[in-house]
Amino acid sequence: MTYVVLDRISSVTLSSVTLPLPTGVSDAKVLTGRQRPMTEVAFLFAEIATEDGHHGVGFGYSKRAGGPAQFAHAREVAPDLIGADPNDIGRLWTELVWAGASVGRSGAATQALAAIDVALWDLKAKRAGLPLAKLLGAHRDSVRCYNTSGGFLHETIEQIKDNATRTLESGVGGIKIKVGQPDWREDLRRVAAVREHVGRDVPLMVDANQQWDRPTAMRVSKALEEFDLVWIEEPLDAYDAEGHAELARGLTTAVASGEMLTSVAEHHELLRHRAVDILQPDAPRIGGITQFLKLATLAEHANVGLAPHFAMEIHLHLAAAYPAQPWVEHFDWLYPLFNERLETSDGRMHLSGRPGLGITLSEQARAWTVDKARITA
């Protein structure tokens, strides 16, 4: 088969970057002994250059284990990109996923492709001179946003209240806090304190990080309804679609999940069971923007809300292109990695006029690089 070639990829540079966190972060998975506190995040950056002088940058990530595996897989399949037309993003994604098909079409194998896929979309938007959201077809120039990074379980309730005050003053609109402690009554006390502190008009969400069984999820979720939450996130194991569906039918508060799933097919199970009111996909976890767009179409068809997880530098653009009013998650952890900042005001995160994703890697990001590979002809 022959293809019309308008440009050719001349090089792919992959960088494994370790982002240290200021303090160890704990959610319910730490309190139940399933994980250790998170002290760093491993990022995989892909920088793609073409013969005509165009450039794109993309990234994926792994919290705790997995970063070296993503880097190794990307380095192994990246040579297949050299000489290919960067405009043919869908075809290239398919070729790369088949190059590693023996290790699967989800998890680390496809997450390794995400950075490359995002870089190709960034490059295409830059070639067009458009922000990515505009290239995709934006429905809005700003998106409702909420903050998570100030609401973890390792912090006292007074710290969380102080964090919430600073967050709202910065222009972010909503607050999400973690729940799922061994004593669920403590969860209720913390939620009550935050609701009283921020008032009834501030959007408030909670996240149990998959730590409840079905009876506990129903009991605690019903008790949480008095706090007028926007949603209850990951009340059950991410793969328990039937349990989520049963819970969603029993509540007036929206049920949200999806961030830990690693493919469009896994998300489809949630949609097929009518298990969530709000879907929370993560583009780097499901293989990039190409896969995210497929999933967004399914979500729209199912009439569910959209609130992508983490990676706001990518998800702001994707959320802006979703027909129904979405949310985007504000995390300040990634600030040191980029030279640019996303603007928040009046409860919304705003698109910039910069082409592509609108980001460039900082010198600090390059200083935190632990492995690097440059692939050329």
Short mmCIF file of C-alpha atoms in Angstrom, two decimals:
data_model
loop_
_atom_site.label_atom_id
_atom_site.label_comp_id
_atom_site.label_asym_id
_atom_site.label_seq_id
_atom_site.Cartn_x
_atom_site.Cartn_y
_atom_site.Cartn_z
CA MET A 1 0.00 0.00 0.00
CA THR A 2 1.26 3.49 -0.87
CA TYR A 3 0.52 6.72 0.99
CA VAL A 4 0.64 10.38 0.05
CA VAL A 5 3.50 11.81 2.12
CA LEU A 6 3.47 15.54 2.93
CA ASP A 7 6.31 15.53 5.45
CA ARG A 8 8.51 12.95 7.16
CA ILE A 9 9.54 12.38 10.75
CA SER A 10 13.30 12.87 11.00
CA SER A 11 13.89 12.28 14.72
CA VAL A 12 12.23 11.19 17.93
CA THR A 13 13.79 12.12 21.27
CA LEU A 14 12.56 10.26 24.35
CA SER A 15 13.30 11.44 27.87
CA SER A 16 12.55 9.74 31.17
CA VAL A 17 12.09 12.47 33.78
CA THR A 18 11.58 11.92 37.51
CA LEU A 19 9.52 14.64 39.17
CA PRO A 20 10.10 14.74 42.96
CA LEU A 21 7.11 15.70 45.12
CA PRO A 22 7.62 18.15 47.99
CA THR A 23 6.23 15.64 50.47
CA GLY A 24 5.04 12.03 50.46
CA VAL A 25 1.42 11.87 49.31
CA SER A 26 -1.11 9.47 50.83
CA ASP A 27 -4.61 8.53 49.75
CA ALA A 28 -6.80 5.65 50.94
CA LYS A 29 -4.61 3.05 49.21
CA VAL A 30 -1.77 4.00 51.55
CA LEU A 31 -3.92 3.85 54.67
CA THR A 32 -5.15 0.37 53.73
CA GLY A 33 -1.58 -0.83 53.14
CA ARG A 34 -1.89 -1.39 49.39
CA GLN A 35 0.68 1.23 48.46
CA ARG A 36 3.47 3.30 49.95
CA PRO A 37 3.24 7.10 50.04
CA MET A 38 3.99 8.59 46.64
CA THR A 39 7.19 10.62 46.60
CA GLU A 40 7.78 11.07 42.86
CA VAL A 41 6.16 10.79 39.43
CA ALA A 42 7.95 9.31 36.41
CA PHE A 43 7.32 11.15 33.13
CA LEU A 44 8.01 10.02 29.58
CA PHE A 45 8.48 12.92 27.17
CA ALA A 46 8.53 12.54 23.39
CA GLU A 47 9.87 15.29 21.15
CA ILE A 48 9.30 14.74 17.44
CA ALA A 49 10.94 16.68 14.61
CA THR A 50 10.21 16.54 10.88
CA GLU A 51 12.17 17.19 7.69
CA ASP A 52 10.14 20.36 7.07
CA GLY A 53 11.16 21.77 10.46
CA HIS A 54 8.03 21.12 12.49
CA HIS A 55 8.19 19.99 16.12
CA GLY A 56 5.83 18.43 18.63
CA VAL A 57 6.09 17.50 22.30
CA GLY A 58 4.00 15.05 24.28
CA PHE A 59 4.13 13.26 27.57
CA GLY A 60 2.87 10.31 29.56
CA TYR A 61 3.55 9.38 33.14
CA SER A 62 3.51 6.69 35.79
CA LYS A 63 2.90 7.09 39.49
CA ARG A 64 5.05 4.67 41.49
CA ALA A 65 6.25 1.72 39.36
CA GLY A 66 6.17 1.63 35.56
CA GLY A 67 8.18 4.57 34.29
CA PRO A 68 11.26 2.62 33.11
CA ALA A 69 9.00 0.09 31.37
CA GLN A 70 7.23 2.84 29.43
CA PHE A 71 10.54 4.37 28.38
CA ALA A 72 11.98 1.03 27.29
CA HIS A 73 8.92 0.13 25.21
CA ALA A 74 8.77 3.55 23.54
CA ARG A 75 12.47 3.34 22.68
CA GLU A 76 11.95 -0.07 21.11
CA VAL A 77 9.05 0.91 18.81
CA ALA A 78 10.04 4.53 18.02
CA PRO A 79 12.32 3.62 15.07
CA ASP A 80 9.18 2.66 13.14
CA LEU A 81 8.27 6.35 13.07
CA ILE A 82 11.34 7.53 11.18
CA GLY A 83 10.44 8.51 7.62
CA ALA A 84 6.69 8.33 8.28
CA ASP A 85 4.29 11.18 7.64
CA PRO A 86 3.46 12.76 11.04
CA ASN A 87 0.01 13.72 9.79
CA ASP A 88 -1.12 10.07 9.68
CA ILE A 89 -1.60 9.84 13.42
CA GLY A 90 -4.24 7.11 13.48
CA ARG A 91 -2.26 4.86 11.18
CA LEU A 92 0.92 5.39 13.16
CA TRP A 93 -0.81 4.55 16.44
CA THR A 94 -2.07 1.30 14.93
CA GLU A 95 1.35 0.39 13.56
CA LEU A 96 3.04 1.04 16.90
CA VAL A 97 0.48 -0.88 18.93
CA TRP A 98 0.85 -3.85 16.60
CA ALA A 99 4.63 -3.63 16.90
CA GLY A 100 4.18 -4.48 20.58
CA ALA A 101 0.98 -6.50 20.32
CA SER A 102 2.45 -9.53 22.09
CA VAL A 103 2.58 -7.55 25.35
CA GLY A 104 -0.98 -6.31 24.99
CA ARG A 105 -3.11 -3.38 23.92
CA SER A 106 -3.40 -1.75 27.33
CA GLY A 107 -1.21 -0.93 30.30
CA ALA A 108 2.45 -0.01 29.96
CA ALA A 109 2.63 -1.00 26.29
CA THR A 110 0.04 1.51 25.10
CA GLN A 111 0.92 4.07 27.76
CA ALA A 112 4.39 4.13 26.20
CA LEU A 113 2.72 5.19 22.94
CA ALA A 114 0.78 8.00 24.60
CA ALA A 115 3.70 10.43 24.73
CA ILE A 116 4.36 9.84 21.02
CA ASP A 117 0.70 10.18 20.09
CA VAL A 118 0.32 13.41 22.07
CA ALA A 119 3.46 14.80 20.43
CA LEU A 120 2.04 14.06 16.98
CA TRP A 121 -1.19 15.90 17.81
CA ASP A 122 0.81 18.81 19.24
CA LEU A 123 2.84 18.92 16.04
CA LYS A 124 -0.27 18.85 13.84
CA ALA A 125 -1.88 21.72 15.74
CA LYS A 126 1.32 23.76 15.62
CA ARG A 127 1.56 23.18 11.87
CA ALA A 128 -1.97 24.59 11.58
CA GLY A 129 -1.10 27.48 13.90
CA LEU A 130 -3.93 26.56 16.27
CA PRO A 131 -4.31 25.55 19.90
CA LEU A 132 -5.08 21.83 19.97
CA ALA A 133 -8.64 22.47 21.20
CA LYS A 134 -9.31 24.68 18.18
CA LEU A 135 -7.91 22.04 15.83
CA LEU A 136 -10.25 19.46 17.36
CA GLY A 137 -13.20 21.85 17.32
CA ALA A 138 -13.65 23.58 20.66
CA HIS A 139 -17.06 24.05 22.24
CA ARG A 140 -15.69 26.60 24.70
CA ASP A 141 -12.56 28.60 25.48
CA SER A 142 -12.51 27.75 29.19
CA VAL A 143 -13.48 24.74 31.29
CA ARG A 144 -14.75 24.38 34.85
CA CYS A 145 -11.87 23.27 37.06
CA TYR A 146 -11.36 21.81 40.51
CA ASN A 147 -8.28 21.12 42.60
CA THR A 148 -7.19 17.79 44.09
CA SER A 149 -3.59 18.33 45.15
CA GLY A 150 -4.60 20.07 48.39
CA GLY A 151 -6.96 17.40 49.70
CA PHE A 152 -4.93 14.27 50.42
CA LEU A 153 -5.27 12.15 53.55
CA HIS A 154 -1.78 12.79 54.90
CA GLU A 155 -2.86 16.37 55.62
CA THR A 156 -4.86 17.49 58.63
CA ILE A 157 -8.29 18.95 58.19
CA GLU A 158 -6.94 22.39 59.08
CA GLN A 159 -4.32 22.09 56.35
CA ILE A 160 -6.99 21.02 53.85
CA LYS A 161 -9.15 23.99 54.78
CA ASP A 162 -6.20 26.35 54.32
CA ASN A 163 -5.40 24.70 50.99
CA ALA A 164 -9.00 25.12 49.89
CA THR A 165 -8.93 28.83 50.73
CA ARG A 166 -5.76 29.37 48.68
CA THR A 167 -7.14 27.31 45.82
CA LEU A 168 -10.36 29.29 45.57
CA GLU A 169 -8.46 32.57 45.80
CA SER A 170 -6.33 31.44 42.83
CA GLY A 171 -9.41 31.23 40.61
CA VAL A 172 -9.99 27.47 40.72
CA GLY A 173 -13.69 26.74 41.16
CA GLY A 174 -14.06 23.42 42.97
CA ILE A 175 -12.42 21.39 45.72
CA LYS A 176 -11.92 17.62 45.85
CA ILE A 177 -10.76 15.83 48.96
CA LYS A 178 -9.77 12.25 49.57
CA VAL A 179 -11.86 9.83 51.63
CA GLY A 180 -11.68 6.08 52.23
CA GLN A 181 -10.11 5.96 55.67
CA PRO A 182 -10.40 2.79 57.78
CA ASP A 183 -13.01 4.58 59.92
CA TRP A 184 -15.52 6.02 57.46
CA ARG A 185 -16.99 8.22 60.19
CA GLU A 186 -13.75 10.21 60.07
CA ASP A 187 -14.40 10.72 56.36
CA LEU A 188 -17.77 12.22 57.19
CA ARG A 189 -16.23 14.54 59.76
CA ARG A 190 -13.62 15.78 57.29
CA VAL A 191 -16.17 16.33 54.51
CA ALA A 192 -18.48 18.15 56.92
CA ALA A 193 -15.64 20.43 58.02
CA VAL A 194 -14.65 21.30 54.45
CA ARG A 195 -18.26 21.88 53.39
CA GLU A 196 -18.78 24.23 56.32
CA HIS A 197 -15.52 26.02 55.53
CA VAL A 198 -16.12 26.64 51.81
CA GLY A 199 -19.90 27.09 52.01
CA ARG A 200 -22.73 25.46 50.12
CA ASP A 201 -22.10 27.21 46.82
CA VAL A 202 -18.58 25.88 46.18
CA PRO A 203 -18.50 22.65 44.12
CA LEU A 204 -17.16 19.85 46.36
CA MET A 205 -16.16 16.33 45.32
CA VAL A 206 -14.76 13.32 47.19
CA ASP A 207 -12.51 10.47 46.03
CA ALA A 208 -12.35 7.07 47.77
CA ASN A 209 -9.62 5.65 45.47
CA GLN A 210 -11.34 2.25 45.12
CA GLN A 211 -11.11 1.36 48.80
CA TRP A 212 -14.73 0.50 49.71
CA ASP A 213 -16.54 -2.78 49.21
CA ARG A 214 -20.11 -2.66 47.90
CA PRO A 215 -21.97 -2.48 51.26
CA THR A 216 -19.59 0.17 52.62
CA ALA A 217 -19.78 2.21 49.43
CA MET A 218 -23.57 2.28 49.60
CA ARG A 219 -23.63 3.09 53.32
CA VAL A 220 -21.04 5.88 53.19
CA SER A 221 -22.26 7.33 49.90
CA LYS A 222 -25.78 7.66 51.23
CA ALA A 223 -24.40 9.38 54.33
CA LEU A 224 -22.44 11.78 52.09
CA GLU A 225 -25.50 12.91 50.16
CA GLU A 226 -26.34 15.58 52.71
CA PHE A 227 -23.22 17.50 51.68
CA ASP A 228 -24.48 18.22 48.14
CA LEU A 229 -21.41 16.78 46.40
CA VAL A 230 -20.79 17.12 42.68
CA TRP A 231 -19.69 13.50 42.60
CA ILE A 232 -18.36 10.54 44.58
CA GLU A 233 -15.26 9.23 42.83
CA GLU A 234 -13.94 5.66 42.64
CA PRO A 235 -16.11 4.31 45.46
CA LEU A 236 -15.36 0.74 44.30
CA ASP A 237 -12.70 -1.23 42.47
CA ALA A 238 -12.27 0.40 39.06
CA TYR A 239 -13.17 -2.84 37.28
CA ASP A 240 -16.38 -3.49 39.23
CA ALA A 241 -18.76 -2.14 36.60
CA GLU A 242 -21.78 -3.98 38.03
CA GLY A 243 -21.10 -2.67 41.53
CA HIS A 244 -20.78 0.90 40.26
CA ALA A 245 -24.03 0.53 38.34
CA GLU A 246 -25.88 -0.71 41.43
CA LEU A 247 -24.49 2.18 43.47
CA ALA A 248 -25.34 4.77 40.81
CA ARG A 249 -28.95 3.59 40.75
CA GLY A 250 -29.19 3.98 44.51
CA LEU A 251 -27.87 7.55 44.79
CA THR A 252 -28.86 11.04 43.78
CA THR A 253 -25.19 12.12 43.87
CA ALA A 254 -23.28 11.40 40.67
CA VAL A 255 -20.83 8.47 40.60
CA ALA A 256 -17.52 9.07 38.80
CA SER A 257 -14.75 6.66 37.79
CA GLY A 258 -12.37 5.66 35.01
CA GLU A 259 -8.98 7.17 35.78
CA MET A 260 -7.31 3.83 36.54
CA LEU A 261 -8.54 2.09 33.38
CA THR A 262 -6.01 1.67 30.61
CA SER A 263 -7.96 1.23 27.38
CA VAL A 264 -11.08 2.33 25.55
CA ALA A 265 -12.42 -1.22 25.89
CA GLU A 266 -12.18 -1.10 29.69
CA HIS A 267 -14.04 2.21 29.79
CA HIS A 268 -16.68 0.80 27.49
CA GLU A 269 -17.60 -1.69 30.19
CA LEU A 270 -18.49 1.19 32.53
CA LEU A 271 -20.60 2.78 29.81
CA ARG A 272 -22.25 -0.50 28.82
CA HIS A 273 -23.36 -1.15 32.40
CA ARG A 274 -24.48 2.48 32.91
CA ALA A 275 -22.06 2.38 35.82
CA VAL A 276 -21.04 6.05 35.99
CA ASP A 277 -22.63 9.44 35.62
CA ILE A 278 -19.25 11.06 35.00
CA LEU A 279 -16.43 9.36 33.09
CA GLN A 280 -12.85 10.20 34.10
CA PRO A 281 -10.49 8.95 31.39
CA ASP A 282 -6.80 9.73 31.40
CA ALA A 283 -5.34 10.23 27.91
CA PRO A 284 -1.79 9.15 28.85
CA ARG A 285 -3.16 6.00 30.51
CA ILE A 286 -5.29 4.86 27.58
CA GLY A 287 -2.72 5.46 24.85
CA GLY A 288 -2.96 9.13 24.01
CA ILE A 289 -5.28 11.60 22.31
CA THR A 290 -6.21 9.29 19.44
CA GLN A 291 -7.78 6.82 21.86
CA PHE A 292 -9.26 9.55 24.05
CA LEU A 293 -11.20 10.96 21.10
CA LYS A 294 -12.73 7.55 20.41
CA LEU A 295 -13.76 7.28 24.04
CA ALA A 296 -15.17 10.81 24.14
CA THR A 297 -17.50 9.91 21.28
CA LEU A 298 -18.74 6.87 23.21
CA ALA A 299 -19.21 8.98 26.34
CA GLU A 300 -21.20 11.59 24.46
CA HIS A 301 -23.40 8.89 22.94
CA ALA A 302 -24.01 7.50 26.46
CA ASN A 303 -24.93 10.98 27.74
CA VAL A 304 -22.42 10.95 30.58
CA GLY A 305 -20.34 13.81 31.89
CA LEU A 306 -16.59 14.07 31.35
CA ALA A 307 -13.91 14.96 33.91
CA PRO A 308 -10.47 13.81 32.68
CA HIS A 309 -7.93 12.77 35.28
CA PHE A 310 -4.63 14.63 35.94
CA ALA A 311 -2.45 15.99 33.06
CA MET A 312 -4.36 19.26 32.77
CA GLU A 313 -1.93 20.50 30.09
CA ILE A 314 -3.41 17.86 27.76
CA HIS A 315 -6.91 17.49 29.15
CA LEU A 316 -7.84 21.17 29.05
CA HIS A 317 -7.84 20.93 25.25
CA LEU A 318 -9.73 17.64 25.15
CA ALA A 319 -12.34 18.81 27.66
CA ALA A 320 -12.85 22.05 25.72
CA ALA A 321 -13.75 19.94 22.68
CA TYR A 322 -16.39 17.85 24.53
CA PRO A 323 -19.98 18.90 23.74
CA ALA A 324 -21.41 18.75 27.29
CA GLN A 325 -19.96 20.97 30.05
CA PRO A 326 -16.96 19.04 31.44
CA TRP A 327 -14.54 19.49 34.32
CA VAL A 328 -10.74 19.50 34.28
CA GLU A 329 -8.56 18.59 37.24
CA HIS A 330 -6.08 21.19 38.46
CA PHE A 331 -2.78 19.83 39.79
CA ASP A 332 0.11 22.15 40.54
CA TRP A 333 2.59 19.27 40.78
CA LEU A 334 3.56 19.64 37.11
CA TYR A 335 4.39 23.36 37.28
CA PRO A 336 8.19 22.83 37.41
CA LEU A 337 8.15 20.82 34.16
CA PHE A 338 6.96 23.57 31.83
CA ASN A 339 7.82 27.18 31.09
CA GLU A 340 4.16 28.17 30.78
CA ARG A 341 1.26 28.34 33.25
CA LEU A 342 -2.39 27.72 32.61
CA GLU A 343 -4.63 30.59 33.65
CA THR A 344 -7.46 30.03 36.13
CA SER A 345 -10.10 32.60 37.07
CA ASP A 346 -13.76 32.64 38.01
CA GLY A 347 -13.73 28.91 38.59
CA ARG A 348 -12.50 28.04 35.11
CA MET A 349 -9.26 27.08 33.35
CA HIS A 350 -8.65 29.08 30.19
CA LEU A 351 -7.18 28.09 26.85
CA SER A 352 -4.24 30.18 25.73
CA GLY A 353 -3.73 31.33 22.17
CA ARG A 354 -0.49 29.36 21.92
CA PRO A 355 -0.47 26.71 19.17
CA GLY A 356 -0.54 23.02 19.98
CA LEU A 357 -0.63 22.16 23.66
CA GLY A 358 1.02 25.49 24.34
CA ILE A 359 3.82 24.06 26.47
CA THR A 360 7.61 23.88 26.30
CA LEU A 361 9.89 21.85 28.56
CA SER A 362 11.68 23.79 31.28
CA GLU A 363 15.35 23.57 32.09
CA GLN A 364 14.34 21.96 35.39
CA ALA A 365 12.58 19.16 33.53
CA ARG A 366 15.73 18.53 31.52
CA ALA A 367 17.81 18.57 34.71
CA TRP A 368 15.57 15.84 36.17
CA THR A 369 16.11 13.58 33.14
CA VAL A 370 17.34 10.13 34.18
CA ASP A 371 17.44 8.45 30.75
CA LYS A 372 17.32 9.69 27.19
CA ALA A 373 17.32 8.26 23.66
CA ARG A 374 17.37 10.02 20.29
CA ILE A 375 16.21 8.00 17.31
CA THR A 376 17.07 9.11 13.76
CA ALA A 377 17.53 7.54 10.34
#
